[in-house]
Amino acid sequence: MAAETAPAARRGRRPMSDRRRALQRLEISRAAIRLFREHGVAGTSGEQIADAVGLSARTFWRWFRTKESCVEPVLSLSTDAFTACLARWPAGRSLEEHLLTDFPEHDDGGPDDGELVLAVVRMSRDELALRAIWLVVQERAEPVLAGILAERLGRDVGDIEVRVQAAALNAALRIATEDIAAVTADGHEPPVDDLTARLSTAVRAATHGVAASPPA
């Protein structure tokens, strides 16, 4: 089914601050995912999403090109959390150890944002438009990961080994998230330590220990 798209945008409205706009987009994203989860993507319209957050349809379509693109702000929370965690990785400590302790301690999203991310990942198995957005969000994180690794290793961000390792870490995040989405699909919620351990295992497999414990 073709993605629902926005009508032509109108001009003349004064833009809000970047922070307020980001928060509003995140609120819309959360509402959209809840509606998709309850009614399905095909059974949810852009107008219903707008109504759920008290916006006019015109404002909604000015911010989102398609109703499916609403999931992007919430999905970005996952990749942003991972890159922020990597940036806090202290010298002399393995990345796996760092993930196990740091990742659970820096959950700055809403109380159910993690579950909303997993809900989108589950739906993306059947909804190609959601799958495309999930993969685009992952792709955007890769240059950020490469920059962090390059600084960490004292190498150029364009170094092919740095780029390959960044791609491997990015793939590890995607696969671990999809794995967690699958094991929690029936409503079973494993301990946070178990979920973090899955991410750590994926990272270890992706990097094969390369730069796992850089010099202090």
Tab-separated table of C-alpha atoms in Angstrom:
chain	number	residue	atom	x	y	z
A	1	MET	CA	0.000	0.000	0.000
A	2	ALA	CA	1.389	3.417	-0.964
A	3	ALA	CA	2.516	5.630	1.893
A	4	GLU	CA	0.162	8.454	2.807
A	5	THR	CA	1.822	11.720	1.815
A	6	ALA	CA	1.464	15.348	2.773
A	7	PRO	CA	-0.374	17.984	0.764
A	8	ALA	CA	1.573	20.973	-0.527
A	9	ALA	CA	3.013	23.047	2.329
A	10	ARG	CA	1.957	26.654	2.921
A	11	ARG	CA	4.228	29.539	3.809
A	12	GLY	CA	4.094	32.452	6.188
A	13	ARG	CA	4.145	30.840	9.653
A	14	ARG	CA	6.934	31.889	12.003
A	15	PRO	CA	9.054	28.844	12.961
A	16	MET	CA	9.267	27.763	16.596
A	17	SER	CA	12.572	27.176	18.379
A	18	ASP	CA	14.562	24.104	17.401
A	19	ARG	CA	14.223	22.591	20.875
A	20	ARG	CA	10.482	23.102	21.044
A	21	ARG	CA	10.094	21.730	17.544
A	22	ALA	CA	12.137	18.635	18.441
A	23	LEU	CA	10.024	18.022	21.551
A	24	GLN	CA	6.809	18.443	19.576
A	25	ARG	CA	8.025	16.048	16.899
A	26	LEU	CA	8.905	13.511	19.595
A	27	GLU	CA	5.430	13.820	21.113
A	28	ILE	CA	3.885	13.238	17.684
A	29	SER	CA	6.188	10.275	17.121
A	30	ARG	CA	5.116	8.634	20.365
A	31	ALA	CA	1.442	9.159	19.585
A	32	ALA	CA	1.848	7.795	16.054
A	33	ILE	CA	3.554	4.612	17.216
A	34	ARG	CA	0.859	3.976	19.818
A	35	LEU	CA	-1.805	4.375	17.141
A	36	PHE	CA	0.091	2.156	14.695
A	37	ARG	CA	0.412	-0.472	17.402
A	38	GLU	CA	-3.293	-0.328	18.233
A	39	HIS	CA	-4.844	0.096	14.782
A	40	GLY	CA	-2.077	-0.869	12.373
A	41	VAL	CA	-0.304	1.457	9.974
A	42	ALA	CA	-2.958	1.102	7.276
A	43	GLY	CA	-5.694	1.748	9.843
A	44	THR	CA	-4.155	5.013	11.052
A	45	SER	CA	-4.316	8.314	9.188
A	46	GLY	CA	-2.156	11.384	9.510
A	47	GLU	CA	-5.214	13.293	10.651
A	48	GLN	CA	-5.765	10.821	13.502
A	49	ILE	CA	-2.173	11.270	14.634
A	50	ALA	CA	-2.536	15.048	14.512
A	51	ASP	CA	-5.759	14.881	16.501
A	52	ALA	CA	-4.109	12.686	19.151
A	53	VAL	CA	-1.634	15.467	19.976
A	54	GLY	CA	-3.977	18.404	19.437
A	55	LEU	CA	-2.484	19.647	16.173
A	56	SER	CA	-4.171	20.676	12.972
A	57	ALA	CA	-3.701	18.344	10.031
A	58	ARG	CA	-1.992	21.174	8.153
A	59	THR	CA	0.639	21.570	10.878
A	60	PHE	CA	1.156	17.822	11.045
A	61	TRP	CA	1.792	17.528	7.313
A	62	ARG	CA	4.161	20.470	7.442
A	63	TRP	CA	6.368	18.530	9.856
A	64	PHE	CA	6.097	15.024	8.429
A	65	ARG	CA	6.178	14.074	4.767
A	66	THR	CA	4.395	10.754	5.376
A	67	LYS	CA	2.600	9.266	8.356
A	68	GLU	CA	5.214	6.489	8.468
A	69	SER	CA	8.012	9.046	8.861
A	70	CYS	CA	6.534	9.917	12.272
A	71	VAL	CA	8.440	7.009	13.798
A	72	GLU	CA	11.837	8.597	13.083
A	73	PRO	CA	12.169	10.795	16.227
A	74	VAL	CA	11.566	7.869	18.590
A	75	LEU	CA	13.827	5.538	16.607
A	76	SER	CA	16.571	8.161	16.755
A	77	LEU	CA	16.501	7.939	20.556
A	78	SER	CA	17.941	4.431	20.286
A	79	THR	CA	20.852	5.333	18.025
A	80	ASP	CA	21.515	8.583	19.902
A	81	ALA	CA	21.716	6.673	23.193
A	82	PHE	CA	24.215	4.221	21.716
A	83	THR	CA	26.471	6.898	20.223
A	84	ALA	CA	26.354	8.886	23.479
A	85	CYS	CA	27.308	5.739	25.385
A	86	LEU	CA	30.220	5.132	23.025
A	87	ALA	CA	31.389	8.730	23.478
A	88	ARG	CA	31.546	8.151	27.262
A	89	TRP	CA	33.678	5.001	26.877
A	90	PRO	CA	36.631	5.464	29.269
A	91	ALA	CA	40.174	4.552	28.311
A	92	GLY	CA	41.489	1.269	29.643
A	93	ARG	CA	38.086	-0.408	29.826
A	94	SER	CA	36.591	-2.889	27.392
A	95	LEU	CA	33.635	-1.690	25.383
A	96	GLU	CA	31.554	-4.655	26.542
A	97	GLU	CA	32.142	-3.804	30.209
A	98	HIS	CA	31.340	-0.179	29.532
A	99	LEU	CA	28.056	-1.045	27.820
A	100	LEU	CA	26.958	-3.281	30.673
A	101	THR	CA	27.340	-0.510	33.244
A	102	ASP	CA	26.820	2.717	31.309
A	103	PHE	CA	23.894	1.904	29.032
A	104	PRO	CA	21.322	1.182	31.784
A	105	GLU	CA	22.441	4.236	33.799
A	106	HIS	CA	21.821	6.789	31.042
A	107	ASP	CA	18.266	6.149	29.921
A	108	ASP	CA	17.067	9.694	29.307
A	109	GLY	CA	13.995	8.884	27.224
A	110	GLY	CA	10.383	8.685	28.293
A	111	PRO	CA	9.162	5.797	30.463
A	112	ASP	CA	8.006	3.725	27.491
A	113	ASP	CA	10.272	4.991	24.702
A	114	GLY	CA	12.275	1.774	24.699
A	115	GLU	CA	9.141	-0.275	24.145
A	116	LEU	CA	7.986	2.110	21.418
A	117	VAL	CA	11.284	1.594	19.588
A	118	LEU	CA	10.847	-2.165	19.848
A	119	ALA	CA	7.241	-1.886	18.660
A	120	VAL	CA	8.370	-0.118	15.487
A	121	VAL	CA	11.103	-2.685	14.908
A	122	ARG	CA	8.543	-5.491	15.223
A	123	MET	CA	6.120	-3.784	12.845
A	124	SER	CA	8.926	-3.100	10.374
A	125	ARG	CA	9.127	-6.801	9.583
A	126	ASP	CA	5.840	-6.465	7.683
A	127	GLU	CA	5.696	-2.728	6.983
A	128	LEU	CA	8.290	-1.869	4.351
A	129	ALA	CA	7.909	1.892	4.839
A	130	LEU	CA	8.757	1.529	8.535
A	131	ARG	CA	11.632	-0.786	7.674
A	132	ALA	CA	13.089	1.808	5.326
A	133	ILE	CA	12.955	4.496	8.015
A	134	TRP	CA	14.538	2.173	10.592
A	135	LEU	CA	17.436	1.485	8.222
A	136	VAL	CA	17.857	5.180	7.359
A	137	VAL	CA	18.048	6.085	11.054
A	138	GLN	CA	20.708	3.418	11.498
A	139	GLU	CA	22.653	4.694	8.498
A	140	ARG	CA	22.701	8.241	9.872
A	141	ALA	CA	24.408	7.022	13.035
A	142	GLU	CA	27.335	5.475	11.185
A	143	PRO	CA	29.368	8.674	10.512
A	144	VAL	CA	28.900	9.667	14.154
A	145	LEU	CA	30.235	6.303	15.299
A	146	ALA	CA	33.159	6.634	12.884
A	147	GLY	CA	34.023	10.053	14.291
A	148	ILE	CA	34.031	8.749	17.861
A	149	LEU	CA	36.149	5.734	16.950
A	150	ALA	CA	38.594	7.824	14.918
A	151	GLU	CA	39.197	10.166	17.839
A	152	ARG	CA	39.468	7.222	20.189
A	153	LEU	CA	42.063	5.464	18.051
A	154	GLY	CA	43.930	8.581	16.950
A	155	ARG	CA	43.195	7.878	13.306
A	156	ASP	CA	41.556	9.703	10.434
A	157	VAL	CA	37.788	9.403	10.209
A	158	GLY	CA	38.186	8.368	6.579
A	159	ASP	CA	40.451	5.441	7.462
A	160	ILE	CA	38.868	2.335	5.979
A	161	GLU	CA	39.387	0.278	9.143
A	162	VAL	CA	37.664	2.957	11.215
A	163	ARG	CA	34.757	3.078	8.778
A	164	VAL	CA	34.428	-0.706	8.689
A	165	GLN	CA	34.452	-0.903	12.475
A	166	ALA	CA	31.830	1.855	12.667
A	167	ALA	CA	29.680	-0.074	10.196
A	168	ALA	CA	30.135	-3.240	12.252
A	169	LEU	CA	29.125	-1.467	15.465
A	170	ASN	CA	26.113	0.008	13.716
A	171	ALA	CA	25.078	-3.423	12.474
A	172	ALA	CA	25.551	-4.801	15.984
A	173	LEU	CA	23.163	-2.191	17.373
A	174	ARG	CA	20.562	-2.957	14.701
A	175	ILE	CA	20.762	-6.731	15.101
A	176	ALA	CA	20.731	-6.569	18.903
A	177	THR	CA	17.692	-4.275	18.848
A	178	GLU	CA	15.878	-6.579	16.429
A	179	ASP	CA	16.785	-9.574	18.592
A	180	ILE	CA	15.461	-7.859	21.715
A	181	ALA	CA	12.283	-6.901	19.843
A	182	ALA	CA	11.759	-10.546	18.921
A	183	VAL	CA	12.298	-11.978	22.411
A	184	THR	CA	9.947	-9.423	23.977
A	185	ALA	CA	7.203	-9.745	21.346
A	186	ASP	CA	4.962	-11.866	23.585
A	187	GLY	CA	4.991	-9.299	26.367
A	188	HIS	CA	7.751	-11.069	28.293
A	189	GLU	CA	10.208	-8.508	29.635
A	190	PRO	CA	13.652	-9.965	30.411
A	191	PRO	CA	15.797	-8.208	33.026
A	192	VAL	CA	17.539	-5.053	31.817
A	193	ASP	CA	20.899	-6.744	32.410
A	194	ASP	CA	19.923	-9.500	29.981
A	195	LEU	CA	18.936	-7.018	27.291
A	196	THR	CA	22.142	-5.032	27.752
A	197	ALA	CA	24.130	-8.267	27.618
A	198	ARG	CA	22.597	-9.020	24.214
A	199	LEU	CA	23.846	-5.681	22.924
A	200	SER	CA	27.260	-6.299	24.455
A	201	THR	CA	27.460	-9.740	22.830
A	202	ALA	CA	26.549	-8.287	19.442
A	203	VAL	CA	29.193	-5.572	19.801
A	204	ARG	CA	31.849	-8.105	20.770
A	205	ALA	CA	30.979	-10.287	17.778
A	206	ALA	CA	31.067	-7.284	15.444
A	207	THR	CA	34.417	-5.909	16.571
A	208	HIS	CA	36.233	-9.205	17.270
A	209	GLY	CA	37.946	-7.413	20.122
A	210	VAL	CA	39.449	-4.725	17.884
A	211	ALA	CA	39.895	-1.545	19.929
A	212	ALA	CA	37.956	-3.237	22.720
A	213	SER	CA	40.388	-2.000	25.338
A	214	PRO	CA	42.406	0.930	23.993
A	215	PRO	CA	45.390	2.229	25.923
A	216	ALA	CA	44.793	4.726	28.712
